Amino acid sequence: LLRGLRAGEVDVAFVRPPYVLDAEFASERVLDEPMLVALPPDHRLSRKRSIPIDALADEDFVLYPRPIGAGLYDAIMSACLRAGFAPRVIQEAPQMASIVSLVAAGVGISVVPAAMRHMGAQGIEYRPIKGDAPHALLDMAYRRHERSIAAGNAVGMLRELAHP
């Protein structure tokens, strides 16, 4: 997306930190969303209303690969390391839908952005993380001096929606 923004192929890109922008571009945070534990419904932790991150220490994880989603991966790893353990990642999947499907199949558990609970996946339980929960950050990147009226309007509308 950032390549497309730099090349003028897209006017606004939604990106997750970390990323690097040239001086001619700007970015703004549009979403700071808590992450949830995704569990198969018969999992022992699914009976809890919320789950402390250290309760996941002995679990098998299904995660997004770091090269594809460094921000999400690093947020999850950091939260686990602060809780005193390194997650045992047994499977990686390049899309959130694939991660959720693997969790539903009982391959492992995951930590996913809260918006995933609205995707309608069957066979998944989502629980909030008690305490030091990782967050999924989403930014809007755009050209500082945009000449396109449509792109300028999109940035303005997104600012209003993100910061009512």
PDB file of C-alpha atoms in Angstrom:
ATOM      1  CA  LEU A   1       0.000   0.000   0.000  1.00  0.00           C
ATOM      2  CA  LEU A   2       2.793   2.417   0.812  1.00  0.00           C
ATOM      3  CA  ARG A   3       4.438   1.669  -2.541  1.00  0.00           C
ATOM      4  CA  GLY A   4       1.131   2.494  -4.224  1.00  0.00           C
ATOM      5  CA  LEU A   5       0.860   5.706  -2.223  1.00  0.00           C
ATOM      6  CA  ARG A   6       4.400   6.728  -3.207  1.00  0.00           C
ATOM      7  CA  ALA A   7       3.729   5.884  -6.850  1.00  0.00           C
ATOM      8  CA  GLY A   8       0.485   7.874  -6.890  1.00  0.00           C
ATOM      9  CA  GLU A   9      -1.599   4.743  -7.512  1.00  0.00           C
ATOM     10  CA  VAL A  10      -3.562   5.170  -4.261  1.00  0.00           C
ATOM     11  CA  ASP A  11      -4.506   8.350  -2.439  1.00  0.00           C
ATOM     12  CA  VAL A  12      -4.967   7.007   1.079  1.00  0.00           C
ATOM     13  CA  ALA A  13      -3.447   3.856   2.572  1.00  0.00           C
ATOM     14  CA  PHE A  14      -4.490   2.109   5.775  1.00  0.00           C
ATOM     15  CA  VAL A  15      -1.351   0.741   7.388  1.00  0.00           C
ATOM     16  CA  ARG A  16      -0.367  -0.823  10.675  1.00  0.00           C
ATOM     17  CA  PRO A  17       2.756   0.461  12.435  1.00  0.00           C
ATOM     18  CA  PRO A  18       5.679   0.176  12.159  1.00  0.00           C
ATOM     19  CA  TYR A  19       6.268   1.812   8.790  1.00  0.00           C
ATOM     20  CA  VAL A  20       8.430   4.584   7.356  1.00  0.00           C
ATOM     21  CA  LEU A  21       7.034   7.544   5.440  1.00  0.00           C
ATOM     22  CA  ASP A  22       8.888  10.043   3.299  1.00  0.00           C
ATOM     23  CA  ALA A  23       8.586  13.727   4.309  1.00  0.00           C
ATOM     24  CA  GLU A  24       5.934  14.382   1.654  1.00  0.00           C
ATOM     25  CA  PHE A  25       3.518  12.030   3.416  1.00  0.00           C
ATOM     26  CA  ALA A  26       1.672  12.203   6.715  1.00  0.00           C
ATOM     27  CA  SER A  27      -0.202   9.682   8.817  1.00  0.00           C
ATOM     28  CA  GLU A  28      -2.816   9.752  11.530  1.00  0.00           C
ATOM     29  CA  ARG A  29      -4.071   7.102  13.910  1.00  0.00           C
ATOM     30  CA  VAL A  30      -7.597   6.056  13.024  1.00  0.00           C
ATOM     31  CA  LEU A  31      -7.962   3.024  15.272  1.00  0.00           C
ATOM     32  CA  ASP A  32      -6.462   1.784  18.513  1.00  0.00           C
ATOM     33  CA  GLU A  33      -8.264  -1.460  19.118  1.00  0.00           C
ATOM     34  CA  PRO A  34      -7.753  -3.940  21.934  1.00  0.00           C
ATOM     35  CA  MET A  35      -6.882  -7.465  20.956  1.00  0.00           C
ATOM     36  CA  LEU A  36      -8.827 -10.502  22.124  1.00  0.00           C
ATOM     37  CA  VAL A  37      -7.993 -14.134  22.746  1.00  0.00           C
ATOM     38  CA  ALA A  38      -9.565 -16.385  20.092  1.00  0.00           C
ATOM     39  CA  LEU A  39     -10.345 -19.893  21.364  1.00  0.00           C
ATOM     40  CA  PRO A  40     -12.153 -22.996  20.181  1.00  0.00           C
ATOM     41  CA  PRO A  41     -15.469 -23.172  22.111  1.00  0.00           C
ATOM     42  CA  ASP A  42     -14.487 -26.297  24.068  1.00  0.00           C
ATOM     43  CA  HIS A  43     -11.194 -24.805  25.266  1.00  0.00           C
ATOM     44  CA  ARG A  44     -10.692 -24.780  29.050  1.00  0.00           C
ATOM     45  CA  LEU A  45     -10.242 -20.975  29.029  1.00  0.00           C
ATOM     46  CA  SER A  46     -13.506 -20.351  27.149  1.00  0.00           C
ATOM     47  CA  ARG A  47     -15.388 -20.554  30.463  1.00  0.00           C
ATOM     48  CA  LYS A  48     -13.657 -17.398  31.690  1.00  0.00           C
ATOM     49  CA  ARG A  49     -15.112 -13.925  31.043  1.00  0.00           C
ATOM     50  CA  SER A  50     -11.637 -12.444  30.562  1.00  0.00           C
ATOM     51  CA  ILE A  51      -8.210 -14.019  30.407  1.00  0.00           C
ATOM     52  CA  PRO A  52      -4.928 -12.698  31.813  1.00  0.00           C
ATOM     53  CA  ILE A  53      -2.210 -12.940  29.191  1.00  0.00           C
ATOM     54  CA  ASP A  54      -0.032 -15.115  31.442  1.00  0.00           C
ATOM     55  CA  ALA A  55      -2.767 -17.801  31.359  1.00  0.00           C
ATOM     56  CA  LEU A  56      -1.720 -18.368  27.724  1.00  0.00           C
ATOM     57  CA  ALA A  57       1.842 -19.394  28.601  1.00  0.00           C
ATOM     58  CA  ASP A  58       1.326 -23.115  27.918  1.00  0.00           C
ATOM     59  CA  GLU A  59      -0.854 -22.708  24.830  1.00  0.00           C
ATOM     60  CA  ASP A  60      -0.083 -23.404  21.182  1.00  0.00           C
ATOM     61  CA  PHE A  61      -0.434 -20.180  19.160  1.00  0.00           C
ATOM     62  CA  VAL A  62      -1.570 -19.535  15.611  1.00  0.00           C
ATOM     63  CA  LEU A  63      -0.266 -16.131  14.520  1.00  0.00           C
ATOM     64  CA  TYR A  64       0.153 -13.783  11.615  1.00  0.00           C
ATOM     65  CA  PRO A  65       3.711 -14.041  10.217  1.00  0.00           C
ATOM     66  CA  ARG A  66       5.959 -11.166  11.288  1.00  0.00           C
ATOM     67  CA  PRO A  67       7.093 -10.271   7.725  1.00  0.00           C
ATOM     68  CA  ILE A  68       3.445  -9.673   6.768  1.00  0.00           C
ATOM     69  CA  GLY A  69       2.239  -8.008   9.972  1.00  0.00           C
ATOM     70  CA  ALA A  70       5.134  -6.807  12.121  1.00  0.00           C
ATOM     71  CA  GLY A  71       2.974  -4.446  14.184  1.00  0.00           C
ATOM     72  CA  LEU A  72       0.459  -7.085  15.266  1.00  0.00           C
ATOM     73  CA  TYR A  73       3.111  -9.745  15.727  1.00  0.00           C
ATOM     74  CA  ASP A  74       5.328  -7.462  17.822  1.00  0.00           C
ATOM     75  CA  ALA A  75       2.402  -6.268  19.966  1.00  0.00           C
ATOM     76  CA  ILE A  76       1.468  -9.866  20.815  1.00  0.00           C
ATOM     77  CA  MET A  77       5.054 -10.970  21.424  1.00  0.00           C
ATOM     78  CA  SER A  78       5.784  -7.944  23.625  1.00  0.00           C
ATOM     79  CA  ALA A  79       2.681  -8.495  25.772  1.00  0.00           C
ATOM     80  CA  CYS A  80       3.596 -12.163  26.237  1.00  0.00           C
ATOM     81  CA  LEU A  81       7.232 -11.373  27.062  1.00  0.00           C
ATOM     82  CA  ARG A  82       6.112  -8.764  29.634  1.00  0.00           C
ATOM     83  CA  ALA A  83       3.970 -11.533  31.176  1.00  0.00           C
ATOM     84  CA  GLY A  84       7.049 -13.751  31.466  1.00  0.00           C
ATOM     85  CA  PHE A  85       6.795 -16.139  28.525  1.00  0.00           C
ATOM     86  CA  ALA A  86       7.496 -16.442  24.824  1.00  0.00           C
ATOM     87  CA  PRO A  87       4.492 -17.767  22.910  1.00  0.00           C
ATOM     88  CA  ARG A  88       4.853 -21.216  21.355  1.00  0.00           C
ATOM     89  CA  VAL A  89       3.892 -20.476  17.747  1.00  0.00           C
ATOM     90  CA  ILE A  90       3.046 -23.751  16.039  1.00  0.00           C
ATOM     91  CA  GLN A  91       1.348 -22.353  12.940  1.00  0.00           C
ATOM     92  CA  GLU A  92       1.402 -19.093  11.002  1.00  0.00           C
ATOM     93  CA  ALA A  93      -1.288 -17.954   8.572  1.00  0.00           C
ATOM     94  CA  PRO A  94      -1.129 -14.998   6.171  1.00  0.00           C
ATOM     95  CA  GLN A  95      -4.739 -13.847   6.692  1.00  0.00           C
ATOM     96  CA  MET A  96      -6.829 -13.266   9.800  1.00  0.00           C
ATOM     97  CA  ALA A  97      -9.622 -15.396   8.318  1.00  0.00           C
ATOM     98  CA  SER A  98      -7.177 -18.298   8.053  1.00  0.00           C
ATOM     99  CA  ILE A  99      -6.037 -17.798  11.644  1.00  0.00           C
ATOM    100  CA  VAL A 100      -9.616 -17.887  12.889  1.00  0.00           C
ATOM    101  CA  SER A 101     -10.326 -21.031  10.840  1.00  0.00           C
ATOM    102  CA  LEU A 102      -7.279 -22.770  12.315  1.00  0.00           C
ATOM    103  CA  VAL A 103      -8.388 -21.807  15.833  1.00  0.00           C
ATOM    104  CA  ALA A 104     -11.896 -23.142  15.114  1.00  0.00           C
ATOM    105  CA  ALA A 105     -10.306 -26.402  13.941  1.00  0.00           C
ATOM    106  CA  GLY A 106      -8.520 -26.716  17.302  1.00  0.00           C
ATOM    107  CA  VAL A 107      -4.980 -26.172  15.993  1.00  0.00           C
ATOM    108  CA  GLY A 108      -4.276 -23.585  18.708  1.00  0.00           C
ATOM    109  CA  ILE A 109      -5.368 -20.262  20.146  1.00  0.00           C
ATOM    110  CA  SER A 110      -4.645 -16.790  18.867  1.00  0.00           C
ATOM    111  CA  VAL A 111      -4.698 -13.137  19.809  1.00  0.00           C
ATOM    112  CA  VAL A 112      -6.564 -11.094  17.210  1.00  0.00           C
ATOM    113  CA  PRO A 113      -7.912  -7.552  16.770  1.00  0.00           C
ATOM    114  CA  ALA A 114     -11.313  -7.091  18.423  1.00  0.00           C
ATOM    115  CA  ALA A 115     -12.981  -6.428  15.041  1.00  0.00           C
ATOM    116  CA  MET A 116     -12.525 -10.107  14.180  1.00  0.00           C
ATOM    117  CA  ARG A 117     -15.380 -11.048  16.504  1.00  0.00           C
ATOM    118  CA  HIS A 118     -17.756  -9.389  14.022  1.00  0.00           C
ATOM    119  CA  MET A 119     -16.612 -11.495  11.079  1.00  0.00           C
ATOM    120  CA  GLY A 120     -19.217 -14.183  11.785  1.00  0.00           C
ATOM    121  CA  ALA A 121     -16.797 -17.094  12.036  1.00  0.00           C
ATOM    122  CA  GLN A 122     -18.341 -20.252  13.468  1.00  0.00           C
ATOM    123  CA  GLY A 123     -16.716 -22.261  16.251  1.00  0.00           C
ATOM    124  CA  ILE A 124     -14.785 -19.415  17.859  1.00  0.00           C
ATOM    125  CA  GLU A 125     -14.997 -17.843  21.290  1.00  0.00           C
ATOM    126  CA  TYR A 126     -13.460 -14.417  21.879  1.00  0.00           C
ATOM    127  CA  ARG A 127     -12.409 -13.230  25.317  1.00  0.00           C
ATOM    128  CA  PRO A 128     -10.973  -9.901  26.437  1.00  0.00           C
ATOM    129  CA  ILE A 129      -7.473  -9.907  27.843  1.00  0.00           C
ATOM    130  CA  LYS A 130      -7.335  -8.906  31.481  1.00  0.00           C
ATOM    131  CA  GLY A 131      -4.548  -6.479  32.355  1.00  0.00           C
ATOM    132  CA  ASP A 132      -1.748  -5.620  29.946  1.00  0.00           C
ATOM    133  CA  ALA A 133      -3.470  -6.368  26.640  1.00  0.00           C
ATOM    134  CA  PRO A 134      -1.827  -5.761  23.278  1.00  0.00           C
ATOM    135  CA  HIS A 135      -3.492  -3.301  20.912  1.00  0.00           C
ATOM    136  CA  ALA A 136      -3.921  -3.366  17.147  1.00  0.00           C
ATOM    137  CA  LEU A 137      -3.099   0.058  15.732  1.00  0.00           C
ATOM    138  CA  LEU A 138      -4.289   1.274  12.351  1.00  0.00           C
ATOM    139  CA  ASP A 139      -3.141   4.482  10.682  1.00  0.00           C
ATOM    140  CA  MET A 140      -4.185   6.398   7.614  1.00  0.00           C
ATOM    141  CA  ALA A 141      -1.267   7.551   5.419  1.00  0.00           C
ATOM    142  CA  TYR A 142      -1.677  10.204   2.724  1.00  0.00           C
ATOM    143  CA  ARG A 143       0.155  12.906   0.799  1.00  0.00           C
ATOM    144  CA  ARG A 144       0.610  16.099   2.856  1.00  0.00           C
ATOM    145  CA  HIS A 145      -0.266  18.358  -0.068  1.00  0.00           C
ATOM    146  CA  GLU A 146      -2.940  16.337  -1.828  1.00  0.00           C
ATOM    147  CA  ARG A 147      -4.299  17.952  -4.966  1.00  0.00           C
ATOM    148  CA  SER A 148      -7.191  15.543  -5.436  1.00  0.00           C
ATOM    149  CA  ILE A 149     -10.452  16.875  -3.991  1.00  0.00           C
ATOM    150  CA  ALA A 150     -11.762  13.324  -3.524  1.00  0.00           C
ATOM    151  CA  ALA A 151      -8.658  12.273  -1.573  1.00  0.00           C
ATOM    152  CA  GLY A 152      -8.786  15.434   0.550  1.00  0.00           C
ATOM    153  CA  ASN A 153     -12.456  14.768   1.306  1.00  0.00           C
ATOM    154  CA  ALA A 154     -11.684  11.153   2.218  1.00  0.00           C
ATOM    155  CA  VAL A 155      -8.956  12.224   4.646  1.00  0.00           C
ATOM    156  CA  GLY A 156     -11.294  14.813   6.194  1.00  0.00           C
ATOM    157  CA  MET A 157     -14.124  12.321   6.574  1.00  0.00           C
ATOM    158  CA  LEU A 158     -11.830   9.714   8.104  1.00  0.00           C
ATOM    159  CA  ARG A 159     -10.502  12.292  10.581  1.00  0.00           C
ATOM    160  CA  GLU A 160     -14.057  13.055  11.672  1.00  0.00           C
ATOM    161  CA  LEU A 161     -14.928   9.383  12.048  1.00  0.00           C
ATOM    162  CA  ALA A 162     -11.742   8.565  13.940  1.00  0.00           C
ATOM    163  CA  HIS A 163     -11.921  11.605  16.239  1.00  0.00           C
ATOM    164  CA  PRO A 164     -15.596  12.554  16.659  1.00  0.00           C
TER     165      PRO A 164
END
